[in-house]
Coordinates of C-alpha atoms and ligand atoms in Angstrom, one line a residue:
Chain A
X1 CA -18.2 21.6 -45.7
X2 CA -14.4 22.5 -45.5
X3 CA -15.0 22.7 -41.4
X4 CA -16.6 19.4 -41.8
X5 CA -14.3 17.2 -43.2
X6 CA -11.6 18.7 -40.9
X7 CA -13.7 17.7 -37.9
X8 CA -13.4 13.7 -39.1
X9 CA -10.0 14.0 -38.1
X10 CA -10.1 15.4 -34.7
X11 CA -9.8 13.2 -31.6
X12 CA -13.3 12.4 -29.9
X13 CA -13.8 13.9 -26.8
X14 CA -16.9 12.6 -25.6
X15 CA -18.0 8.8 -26.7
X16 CA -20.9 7.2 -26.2
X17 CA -21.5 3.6 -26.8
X18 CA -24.6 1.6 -26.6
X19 CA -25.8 3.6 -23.7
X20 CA -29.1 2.4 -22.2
X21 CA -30.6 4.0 -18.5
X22 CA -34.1 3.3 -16.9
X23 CA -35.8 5.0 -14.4
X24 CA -37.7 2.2 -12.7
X25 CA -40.0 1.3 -16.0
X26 CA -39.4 3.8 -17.6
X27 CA -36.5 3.4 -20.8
X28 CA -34.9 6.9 -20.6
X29 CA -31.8 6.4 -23.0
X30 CA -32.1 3.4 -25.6
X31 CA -28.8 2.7 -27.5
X32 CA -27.2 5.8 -27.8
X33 CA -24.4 5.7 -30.0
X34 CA -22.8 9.2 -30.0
X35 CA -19.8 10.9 -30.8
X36 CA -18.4 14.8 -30.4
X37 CA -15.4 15.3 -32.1
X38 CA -13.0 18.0 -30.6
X39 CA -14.1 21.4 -31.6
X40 CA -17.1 20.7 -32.6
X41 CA -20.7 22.1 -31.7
X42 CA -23.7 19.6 -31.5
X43 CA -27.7 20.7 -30.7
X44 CA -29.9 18.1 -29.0
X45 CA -33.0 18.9 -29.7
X46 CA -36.5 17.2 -29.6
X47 CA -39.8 16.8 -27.4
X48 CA -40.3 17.3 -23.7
X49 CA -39.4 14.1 -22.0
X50 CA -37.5 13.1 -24.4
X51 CA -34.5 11.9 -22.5
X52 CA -32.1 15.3 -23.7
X53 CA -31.4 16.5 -20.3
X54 CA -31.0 12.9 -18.6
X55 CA -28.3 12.6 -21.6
X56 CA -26.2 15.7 -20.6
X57 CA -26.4 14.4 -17.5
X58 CA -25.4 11.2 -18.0
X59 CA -21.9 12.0 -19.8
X60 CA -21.0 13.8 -16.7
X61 CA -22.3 11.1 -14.6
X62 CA -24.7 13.1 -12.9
X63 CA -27.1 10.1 -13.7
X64 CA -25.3 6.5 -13.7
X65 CA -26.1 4.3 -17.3
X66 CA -27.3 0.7 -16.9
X67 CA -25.1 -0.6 -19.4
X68 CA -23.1 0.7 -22.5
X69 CA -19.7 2.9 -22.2
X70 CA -19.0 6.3 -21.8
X71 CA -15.6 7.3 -23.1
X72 CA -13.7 11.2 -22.1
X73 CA -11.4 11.7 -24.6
X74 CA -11.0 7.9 -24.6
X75 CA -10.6 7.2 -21.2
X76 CA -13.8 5.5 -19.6
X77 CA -15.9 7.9 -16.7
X78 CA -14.8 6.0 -13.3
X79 CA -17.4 4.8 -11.3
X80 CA -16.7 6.8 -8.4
X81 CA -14.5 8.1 -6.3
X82 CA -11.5 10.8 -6.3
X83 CA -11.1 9.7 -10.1
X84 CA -14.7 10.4 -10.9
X85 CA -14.4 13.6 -9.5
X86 CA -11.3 14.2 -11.3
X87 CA -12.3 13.0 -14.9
X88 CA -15.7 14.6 -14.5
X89 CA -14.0 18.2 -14.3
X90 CA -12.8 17.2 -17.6
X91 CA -16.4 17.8 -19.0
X92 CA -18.2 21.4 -18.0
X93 CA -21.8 21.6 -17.3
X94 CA -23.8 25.0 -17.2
X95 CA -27.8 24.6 -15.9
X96 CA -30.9 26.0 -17.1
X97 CA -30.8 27.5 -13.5
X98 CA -27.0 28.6 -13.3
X99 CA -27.0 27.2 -10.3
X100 CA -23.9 29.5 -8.6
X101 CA -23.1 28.9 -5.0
X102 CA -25.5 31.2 -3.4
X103 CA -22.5 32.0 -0.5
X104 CA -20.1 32.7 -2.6
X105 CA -18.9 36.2 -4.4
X106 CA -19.3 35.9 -8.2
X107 CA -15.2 36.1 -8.4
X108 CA -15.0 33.0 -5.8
X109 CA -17.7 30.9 -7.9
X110 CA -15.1 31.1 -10.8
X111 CA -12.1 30.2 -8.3
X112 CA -13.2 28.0 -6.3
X113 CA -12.8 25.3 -8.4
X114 CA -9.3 26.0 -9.7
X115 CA -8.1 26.5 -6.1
X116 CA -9.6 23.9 -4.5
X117 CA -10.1 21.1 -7.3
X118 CA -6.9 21.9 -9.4
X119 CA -4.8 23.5 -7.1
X120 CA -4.0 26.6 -8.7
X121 CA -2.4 29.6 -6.7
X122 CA -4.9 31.5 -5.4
X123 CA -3.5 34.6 -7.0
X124 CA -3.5 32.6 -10.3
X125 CA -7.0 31.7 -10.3
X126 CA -8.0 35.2 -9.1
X127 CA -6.0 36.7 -12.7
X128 CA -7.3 34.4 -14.6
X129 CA -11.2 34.1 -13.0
X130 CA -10.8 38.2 -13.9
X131 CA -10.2 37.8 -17.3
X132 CA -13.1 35.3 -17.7
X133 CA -15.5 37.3 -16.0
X134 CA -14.0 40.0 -18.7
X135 CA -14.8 37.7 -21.2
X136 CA -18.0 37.3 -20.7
X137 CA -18.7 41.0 -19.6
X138 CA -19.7 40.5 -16.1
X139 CA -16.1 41.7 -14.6
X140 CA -18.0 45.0 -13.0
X141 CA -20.1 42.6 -11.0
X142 CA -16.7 40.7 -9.3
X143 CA -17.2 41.2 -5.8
X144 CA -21.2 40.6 -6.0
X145 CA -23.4 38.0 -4.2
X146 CA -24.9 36.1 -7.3
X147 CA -28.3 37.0 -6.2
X148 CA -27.5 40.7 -6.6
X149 CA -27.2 39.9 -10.5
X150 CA -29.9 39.0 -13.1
X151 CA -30.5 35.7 -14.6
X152 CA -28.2 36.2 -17.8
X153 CA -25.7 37.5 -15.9
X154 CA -25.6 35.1 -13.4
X155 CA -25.9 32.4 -16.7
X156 CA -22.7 33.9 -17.9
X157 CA -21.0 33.8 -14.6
X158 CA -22.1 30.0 -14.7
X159 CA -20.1 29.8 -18.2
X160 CA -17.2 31.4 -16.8
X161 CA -17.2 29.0 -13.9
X162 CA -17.0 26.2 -16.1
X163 CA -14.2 27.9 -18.3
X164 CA -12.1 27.9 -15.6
X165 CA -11.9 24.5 -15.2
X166 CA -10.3 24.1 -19.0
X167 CA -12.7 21.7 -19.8
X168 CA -12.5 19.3 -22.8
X169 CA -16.1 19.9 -23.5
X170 CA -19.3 22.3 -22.2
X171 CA -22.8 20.5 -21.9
X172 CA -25.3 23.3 -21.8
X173 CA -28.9 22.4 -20.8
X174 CA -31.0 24.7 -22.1
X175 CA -28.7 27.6 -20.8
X176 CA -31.6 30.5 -22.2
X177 CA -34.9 28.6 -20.8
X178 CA -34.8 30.2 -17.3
X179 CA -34.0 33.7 -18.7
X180 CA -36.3 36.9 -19.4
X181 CA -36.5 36.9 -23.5
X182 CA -34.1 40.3 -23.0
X183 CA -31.5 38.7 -21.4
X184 CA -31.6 35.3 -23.6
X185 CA -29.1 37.3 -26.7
X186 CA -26.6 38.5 -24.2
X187 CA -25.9 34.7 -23.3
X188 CA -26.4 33.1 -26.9
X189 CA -23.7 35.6 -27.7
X190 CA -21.3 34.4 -25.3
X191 CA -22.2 31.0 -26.6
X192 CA -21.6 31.9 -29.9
X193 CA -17.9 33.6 -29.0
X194 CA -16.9 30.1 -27.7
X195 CA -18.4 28.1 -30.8
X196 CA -15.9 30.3 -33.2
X197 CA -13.0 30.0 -30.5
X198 CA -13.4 26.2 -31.0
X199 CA -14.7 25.0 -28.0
X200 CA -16.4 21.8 -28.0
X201 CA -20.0 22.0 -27.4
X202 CA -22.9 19.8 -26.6
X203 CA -26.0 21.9 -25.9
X204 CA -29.9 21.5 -25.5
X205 CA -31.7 24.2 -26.8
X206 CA -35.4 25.6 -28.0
X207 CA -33.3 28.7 -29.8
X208 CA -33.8 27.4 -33.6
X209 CA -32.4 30.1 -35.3
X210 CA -29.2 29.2 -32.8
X211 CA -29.0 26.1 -33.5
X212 CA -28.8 26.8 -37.0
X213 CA -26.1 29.2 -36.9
X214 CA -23.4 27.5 -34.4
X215 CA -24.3 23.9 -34.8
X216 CA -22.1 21.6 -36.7
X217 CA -24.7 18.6 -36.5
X218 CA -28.4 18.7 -34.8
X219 CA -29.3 15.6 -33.2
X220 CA -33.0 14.7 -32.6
X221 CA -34.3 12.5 -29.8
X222 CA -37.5 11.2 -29.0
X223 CA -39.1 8.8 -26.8
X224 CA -35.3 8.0 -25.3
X225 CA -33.4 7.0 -28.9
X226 CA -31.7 9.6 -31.3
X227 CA -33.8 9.4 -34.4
X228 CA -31.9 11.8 -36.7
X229 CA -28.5 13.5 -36.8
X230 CA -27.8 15.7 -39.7
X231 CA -26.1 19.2 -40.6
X232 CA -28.3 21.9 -39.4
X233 CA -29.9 23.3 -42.7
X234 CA -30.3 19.8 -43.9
X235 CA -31.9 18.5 -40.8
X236 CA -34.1 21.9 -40.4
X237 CA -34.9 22.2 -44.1
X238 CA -35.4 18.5 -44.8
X239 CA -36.4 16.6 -42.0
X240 CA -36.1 13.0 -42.6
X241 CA -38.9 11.9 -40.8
X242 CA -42.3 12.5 -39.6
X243 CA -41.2 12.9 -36.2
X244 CA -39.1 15.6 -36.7
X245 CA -41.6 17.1 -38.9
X246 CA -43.7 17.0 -36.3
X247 CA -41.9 18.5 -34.1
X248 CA -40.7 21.2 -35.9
X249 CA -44.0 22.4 -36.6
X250 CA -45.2 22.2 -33.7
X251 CA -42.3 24.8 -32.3
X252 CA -42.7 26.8 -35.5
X253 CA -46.5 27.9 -33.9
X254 CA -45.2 29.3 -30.9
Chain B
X1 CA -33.1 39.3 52.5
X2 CA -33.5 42.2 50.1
X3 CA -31.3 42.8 46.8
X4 CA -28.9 45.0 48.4
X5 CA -28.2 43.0 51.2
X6 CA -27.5 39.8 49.4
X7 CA -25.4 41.7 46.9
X8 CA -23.0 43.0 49.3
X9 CA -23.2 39.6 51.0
X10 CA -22.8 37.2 48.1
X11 CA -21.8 39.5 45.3
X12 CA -18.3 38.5 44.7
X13 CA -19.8 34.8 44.3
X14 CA -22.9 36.4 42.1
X15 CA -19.9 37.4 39.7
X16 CA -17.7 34.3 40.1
X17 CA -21.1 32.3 39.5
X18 CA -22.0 34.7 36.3
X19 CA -18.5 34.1 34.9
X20 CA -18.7 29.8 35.3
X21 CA -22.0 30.2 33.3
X22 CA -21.2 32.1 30.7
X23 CA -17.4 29.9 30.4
X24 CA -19.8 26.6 30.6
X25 CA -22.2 27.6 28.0
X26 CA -19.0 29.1 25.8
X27 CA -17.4 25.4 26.0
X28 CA -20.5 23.5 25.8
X29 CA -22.0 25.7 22.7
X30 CA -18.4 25.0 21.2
X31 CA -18.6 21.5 21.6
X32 CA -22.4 21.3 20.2
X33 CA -20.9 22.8 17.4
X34 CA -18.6 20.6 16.7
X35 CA -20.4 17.8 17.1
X36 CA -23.3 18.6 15.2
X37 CA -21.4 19.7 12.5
X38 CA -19.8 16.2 12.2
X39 CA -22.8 14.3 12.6
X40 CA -24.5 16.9 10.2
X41 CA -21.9 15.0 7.4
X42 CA -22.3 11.6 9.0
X43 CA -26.0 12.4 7.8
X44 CA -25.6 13.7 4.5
X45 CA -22.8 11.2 3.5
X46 CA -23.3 8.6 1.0
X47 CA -22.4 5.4 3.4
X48 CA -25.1 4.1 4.7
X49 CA -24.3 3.0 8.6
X50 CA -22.3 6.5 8.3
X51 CA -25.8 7.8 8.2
X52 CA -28.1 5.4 10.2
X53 CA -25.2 6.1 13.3
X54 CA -25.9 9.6 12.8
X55 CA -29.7 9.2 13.2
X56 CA -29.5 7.6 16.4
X57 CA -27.0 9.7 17.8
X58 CA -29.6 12.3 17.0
X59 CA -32.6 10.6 18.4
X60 CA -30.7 9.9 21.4
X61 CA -29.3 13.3 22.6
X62 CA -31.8 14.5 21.6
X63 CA -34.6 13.0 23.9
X64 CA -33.0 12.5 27.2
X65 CA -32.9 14.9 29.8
X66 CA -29.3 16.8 30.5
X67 CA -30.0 16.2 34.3
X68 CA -30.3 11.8 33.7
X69 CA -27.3 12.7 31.6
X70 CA -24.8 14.1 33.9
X71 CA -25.9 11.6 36.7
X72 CA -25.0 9.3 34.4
X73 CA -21.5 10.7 33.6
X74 CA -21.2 11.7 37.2
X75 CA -22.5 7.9 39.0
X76 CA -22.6 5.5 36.7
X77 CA -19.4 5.6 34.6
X78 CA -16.9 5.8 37.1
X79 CA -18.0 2.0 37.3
X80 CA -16.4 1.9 34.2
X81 CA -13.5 3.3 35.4
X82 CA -14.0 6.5 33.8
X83 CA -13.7 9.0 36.3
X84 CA -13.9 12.9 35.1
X85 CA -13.8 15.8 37.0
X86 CA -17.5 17.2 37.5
X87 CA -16.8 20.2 35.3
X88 CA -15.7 17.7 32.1
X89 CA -19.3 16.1 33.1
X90 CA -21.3 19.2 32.8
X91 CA -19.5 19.9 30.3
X92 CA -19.9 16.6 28.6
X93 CA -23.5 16.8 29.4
X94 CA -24.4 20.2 28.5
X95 CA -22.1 19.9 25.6
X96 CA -23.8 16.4 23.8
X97 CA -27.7 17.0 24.4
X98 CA -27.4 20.7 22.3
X99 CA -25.2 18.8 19.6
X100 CA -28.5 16.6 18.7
X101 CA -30.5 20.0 18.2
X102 CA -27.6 21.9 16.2
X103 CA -27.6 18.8 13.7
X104 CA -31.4 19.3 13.2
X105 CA -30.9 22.9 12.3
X106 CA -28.6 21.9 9.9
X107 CA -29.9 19.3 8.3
X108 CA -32.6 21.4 7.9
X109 CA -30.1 24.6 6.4
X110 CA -29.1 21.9 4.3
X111 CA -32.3 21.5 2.6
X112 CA -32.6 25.2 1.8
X113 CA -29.8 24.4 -0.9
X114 CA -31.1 24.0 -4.2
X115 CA -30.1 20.9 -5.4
X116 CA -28.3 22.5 -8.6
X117 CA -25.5 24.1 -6.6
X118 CA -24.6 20.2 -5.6
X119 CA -24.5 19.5 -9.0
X120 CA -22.6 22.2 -9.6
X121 CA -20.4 21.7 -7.2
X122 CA -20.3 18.0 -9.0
X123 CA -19.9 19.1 -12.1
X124 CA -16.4 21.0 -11.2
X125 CA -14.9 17.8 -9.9
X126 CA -15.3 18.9 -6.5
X127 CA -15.0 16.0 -3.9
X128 CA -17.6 14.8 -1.1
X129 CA -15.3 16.4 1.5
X130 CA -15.0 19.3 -0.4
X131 CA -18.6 19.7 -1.5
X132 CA -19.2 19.5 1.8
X133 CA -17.1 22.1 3.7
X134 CA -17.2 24.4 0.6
X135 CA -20.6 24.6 -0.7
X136 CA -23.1 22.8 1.8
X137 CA -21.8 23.6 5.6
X138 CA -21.3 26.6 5.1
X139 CA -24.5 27.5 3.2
X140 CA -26.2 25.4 6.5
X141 CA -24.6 27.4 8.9
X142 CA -25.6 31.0 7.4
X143 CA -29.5 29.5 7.0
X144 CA -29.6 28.1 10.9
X145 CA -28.2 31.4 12.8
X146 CA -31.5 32.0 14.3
X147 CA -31.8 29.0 15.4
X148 CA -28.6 28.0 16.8
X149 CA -28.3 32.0 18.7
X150 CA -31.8 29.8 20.2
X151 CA -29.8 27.2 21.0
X152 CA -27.0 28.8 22.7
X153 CA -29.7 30.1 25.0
X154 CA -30.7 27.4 25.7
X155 CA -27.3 25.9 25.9
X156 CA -26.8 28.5 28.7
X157 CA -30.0 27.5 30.2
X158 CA -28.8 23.5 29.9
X159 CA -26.0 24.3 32.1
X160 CA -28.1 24.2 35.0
X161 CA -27.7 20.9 35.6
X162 CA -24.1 21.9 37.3
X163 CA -26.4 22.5 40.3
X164 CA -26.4 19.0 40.8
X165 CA -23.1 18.6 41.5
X166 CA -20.6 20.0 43.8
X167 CA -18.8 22.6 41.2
X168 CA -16.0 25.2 42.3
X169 CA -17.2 28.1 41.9
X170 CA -20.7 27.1 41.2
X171 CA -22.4 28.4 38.2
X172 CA -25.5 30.9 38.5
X173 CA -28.4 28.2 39.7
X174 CA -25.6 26.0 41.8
X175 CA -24.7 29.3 44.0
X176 CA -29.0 29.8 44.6
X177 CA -28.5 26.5 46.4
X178 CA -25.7 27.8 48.0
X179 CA -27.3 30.6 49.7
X180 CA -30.3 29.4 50.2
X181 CA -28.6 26.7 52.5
X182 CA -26.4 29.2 53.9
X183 CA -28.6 32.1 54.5
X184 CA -32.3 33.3 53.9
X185 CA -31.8 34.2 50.2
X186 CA -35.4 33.0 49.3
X187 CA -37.2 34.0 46.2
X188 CA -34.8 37.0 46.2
X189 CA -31.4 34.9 45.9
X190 CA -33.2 33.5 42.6
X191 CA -34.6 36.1 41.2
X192 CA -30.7 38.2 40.9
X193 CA -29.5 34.6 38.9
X194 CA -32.6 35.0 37.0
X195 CA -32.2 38.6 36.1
X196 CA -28.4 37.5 34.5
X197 CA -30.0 35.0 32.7
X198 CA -32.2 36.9 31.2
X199 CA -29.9 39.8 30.4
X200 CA -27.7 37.2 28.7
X201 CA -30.3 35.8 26.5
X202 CA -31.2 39.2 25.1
X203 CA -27.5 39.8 24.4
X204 CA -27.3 36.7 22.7
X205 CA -30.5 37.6 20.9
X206 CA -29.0 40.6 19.6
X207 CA -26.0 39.7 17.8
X208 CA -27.8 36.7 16.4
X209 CA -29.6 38.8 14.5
X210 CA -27.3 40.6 13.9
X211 CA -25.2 38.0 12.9
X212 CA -28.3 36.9 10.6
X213 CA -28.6 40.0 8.5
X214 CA -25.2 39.5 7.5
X215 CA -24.8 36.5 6.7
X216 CA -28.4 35.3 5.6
X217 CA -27.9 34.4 1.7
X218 CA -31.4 35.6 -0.3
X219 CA -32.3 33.8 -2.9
Ligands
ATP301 N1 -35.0 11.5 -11.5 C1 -35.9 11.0 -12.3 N2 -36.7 10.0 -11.8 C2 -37.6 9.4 -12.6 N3 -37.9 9.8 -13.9 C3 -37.2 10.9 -14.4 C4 -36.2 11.5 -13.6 N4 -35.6 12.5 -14.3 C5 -36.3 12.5 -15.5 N5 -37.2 11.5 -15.5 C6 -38.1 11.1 -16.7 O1 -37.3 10.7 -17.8 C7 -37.8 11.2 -19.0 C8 -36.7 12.0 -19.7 O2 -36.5 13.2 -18.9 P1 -35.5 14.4 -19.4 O3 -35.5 15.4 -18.3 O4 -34.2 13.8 -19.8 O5 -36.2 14.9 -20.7 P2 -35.9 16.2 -21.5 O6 -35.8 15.7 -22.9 O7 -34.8 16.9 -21.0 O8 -37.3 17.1 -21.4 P3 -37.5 18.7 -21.2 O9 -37.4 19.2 -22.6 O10 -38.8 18.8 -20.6 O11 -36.4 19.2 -20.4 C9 -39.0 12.0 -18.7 O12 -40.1 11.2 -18.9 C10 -38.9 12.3 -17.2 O13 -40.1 12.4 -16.6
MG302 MG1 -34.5 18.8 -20.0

């Protein structure tokens, strides 16, 4: 509760205002009024389809919005262009499929956006990319092609990556879904160290018992609109409505 | 003529001729490289008639003849005014009709990336240019290697077309001519050019894959 009311005071970092995006016919994102408050840790969750990844996406302007606002710590996202590109840094994305640059050595995925996008000494950006990779406990694996690691390994790489960039926010996509059940812990964990450290945190995930633990507020989305947004044990133990009930049963028999 | 003969006859131009071809292909190859590098990006870049002039570039070098070329170059264009020396033409020529082929193998390299490492790359705040020469080009290059140590082959073979035209010293199919007009080379005077050819092409061969076992990225 304490955390809570602290949390009303911080600056937003991400803002989103009446945000509405179709895919030909199809109403992807209806009105999505949204707010993530510096430091704090919010789980999207709801059906397949749903519209959860095309909202990740969106506040990183993967995926353009038909109308409505998108606000990064209260600037608006450009619409293209070196400012874009600039802005979008701002924000950190990690991928259900990590996604590392298949070329590159695991040390040089973390750099390679310091060097070349914030124009840090190279030396710098090694130092620093070390420590990361020390942080996450993949600092053995420096000088490896990513394909020589496994998937939670390469995930955590992947959240390095995006560390380096000092990012206002992470959006995590279902960072787990792609991993081996052994491997899924050793990257909540990681998660978990950058929830406490006060990083601010947008994530999809199917981990429930996560969700519970790091989340300051779960929102739930279906068919495109966010139909409940509540504390974690007060959305999980009392859903509001029979959507959500739904829903969480139907997880709860896997 | 036998082999022996000829050699000791014409072997000094036999290595003169062997030296052009390879410096030919070298520059030629070079420029291919070049070229379809950049019209790999005119391709893949988000402005349109960036991309449509790409296209046709491609579908023209691509589908005429280096020979039609280099008369072309060599005939036509000094009408223009634009006069080059014969070796800028087969250059020119041998240099623009490989360019066509090396932008197909890379756009093809190009869509062995996984889309998530452009949104990646994105995602960092990385610009076109350097999504491009960071993350895409160079992933494209590593995936064509086979094909392109093809195309320098047949780069090699492309420069040919020098026998058309008068070319000091003459390259390895210009100096058959030669012989054949200057002495009874026959099938014989051919058959030593074709042998070098050949022995180049499996030394090219070799360090492609070579080349390709290093730098081929498994996924
Ligand atoms: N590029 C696209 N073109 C057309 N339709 C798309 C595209 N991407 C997603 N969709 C559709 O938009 C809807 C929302 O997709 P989205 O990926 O955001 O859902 P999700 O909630 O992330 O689902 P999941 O849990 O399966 O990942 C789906 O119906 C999907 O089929
Ligand atoms: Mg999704």
């Amino acid at each position: 509760m304490e955390k809570k009311n602290k949390m009303q005071d911080q600056l937003p970092v991400i803002e989103l205002k009446h945000v509405d995006k179709h895919y030909g016919q199809l109403h992807v994102l209806k009105d999505i009024n949204l707010t993530v408050r510096r430091g704090e840790v919010v789980v999207i969750i709801g059906p397949s389809g749903s519209g959860k990844s095309t909202l990740c996406r969106t506040i990183n302007r993967l995926e353009t919005i038909d109308s409505g606002e998108i606000l990064i710590t209260g600037e608006p996202l450009p619409k293209e262009g070196k400012d874009l590109a600039r802005l979008r840094a701002r924000v950190g994305m990690v991928f259900q499929s990590f996604n590392l640059f298949a070329h590159k050595t695991i040390l040089d995925n973390v750099t390679l956006g310091p060097t070349d996008v914030l124009r840090v000494p190279k030396a710098k950006a090694r130092e620093e990319a070390m420590q990361l990779l020390k942080r996450v406990g993949v600092d053995s694996q420096a000088a490896k092609l990513p394909a020589k690691l496994s998937g939670g390994q390469q995930q955590r790489v992947a959240i390095a990556r995006s560390l380096a960039m000092h990012p206002e926010a992470i959006l995590f996509d279902e960072p787990t879904s792609a991993l081996d059940p052994e491997m899924i812990g050793e990257v909540l964990e990681v998660m978990t160290e950058l929830a406490q450290e006060g990083m601010t945190m947008v994530m999809v995930t199917h981990e429930m018992n996560f969700a519970r633990r790091v989340a300051d507020r779960v929102i739930f989305m279906d068919a495109g609109s966010i139909i409940e947004e509540n504390s974690p044990d007060e959305f999980f133990d009392h859903p509001a409505t029979q959507r959500a009930k739904d829903f969480l049963n139907s997880i709860k028999d896997h | 003529m036998g082999v022996e003969e000829l050699l000791s006859q014409f072997g000094g131009k036999y290595a003169q001729a062997f030296r052009m071809t390879w410096r030919l292909t070298i520059l030629a190859f070079s420029i291919a490289l070049v070229l379809g590098v950049a019209v790999t990006v005119l391709r893949v870049s988000p402005i349109k008639p960036l991309r449509l002039f790409g296209d046709i570039y491609v579908q023209i070098f691509r589908n005429i003849p280096g020979a039609s070329l280099l008369i072309i170059l060599v005939y036509a264009f000094p009408y223009l005014n634009l006069v080059w020396s014969y070796f800028t033409c087969v250059l020119i020529a041998a240099g623009l009709i490989p360019s066509a082929f090396c932008s197909e193998y890379l756009m093809s390299g190009i869509n062995t990336i996984p889309i998530g490492q452009i949104e990646a790359a994105r995602s960092i705040g990385m610009t076109f240019t350097q999504m491009i020469t960071k993350v895409v080009i160079p992933q494209a290059l590593r995936a064509s290697v086979l094909p392109l140590t093809n195309l320098l082959v047949s780069t090699m073979l492309t420069t040919a077309i020098a026998s058309q035209v008068p070319l000091n010293p003459q390259e390895l199919t210009g100096l058959v001519a030669y012989i054949n007009t200057h002495a009874v080379g026959g099938v014989t005077a051919f058959f030593i050019s074709a042998a070098l050819y050949c022995a180049s092409a499996v030394v090219i061969g070799r360090i492609g894959s070579l080349i390709d076992r290093k730098v081929r990225i498994r996924r």
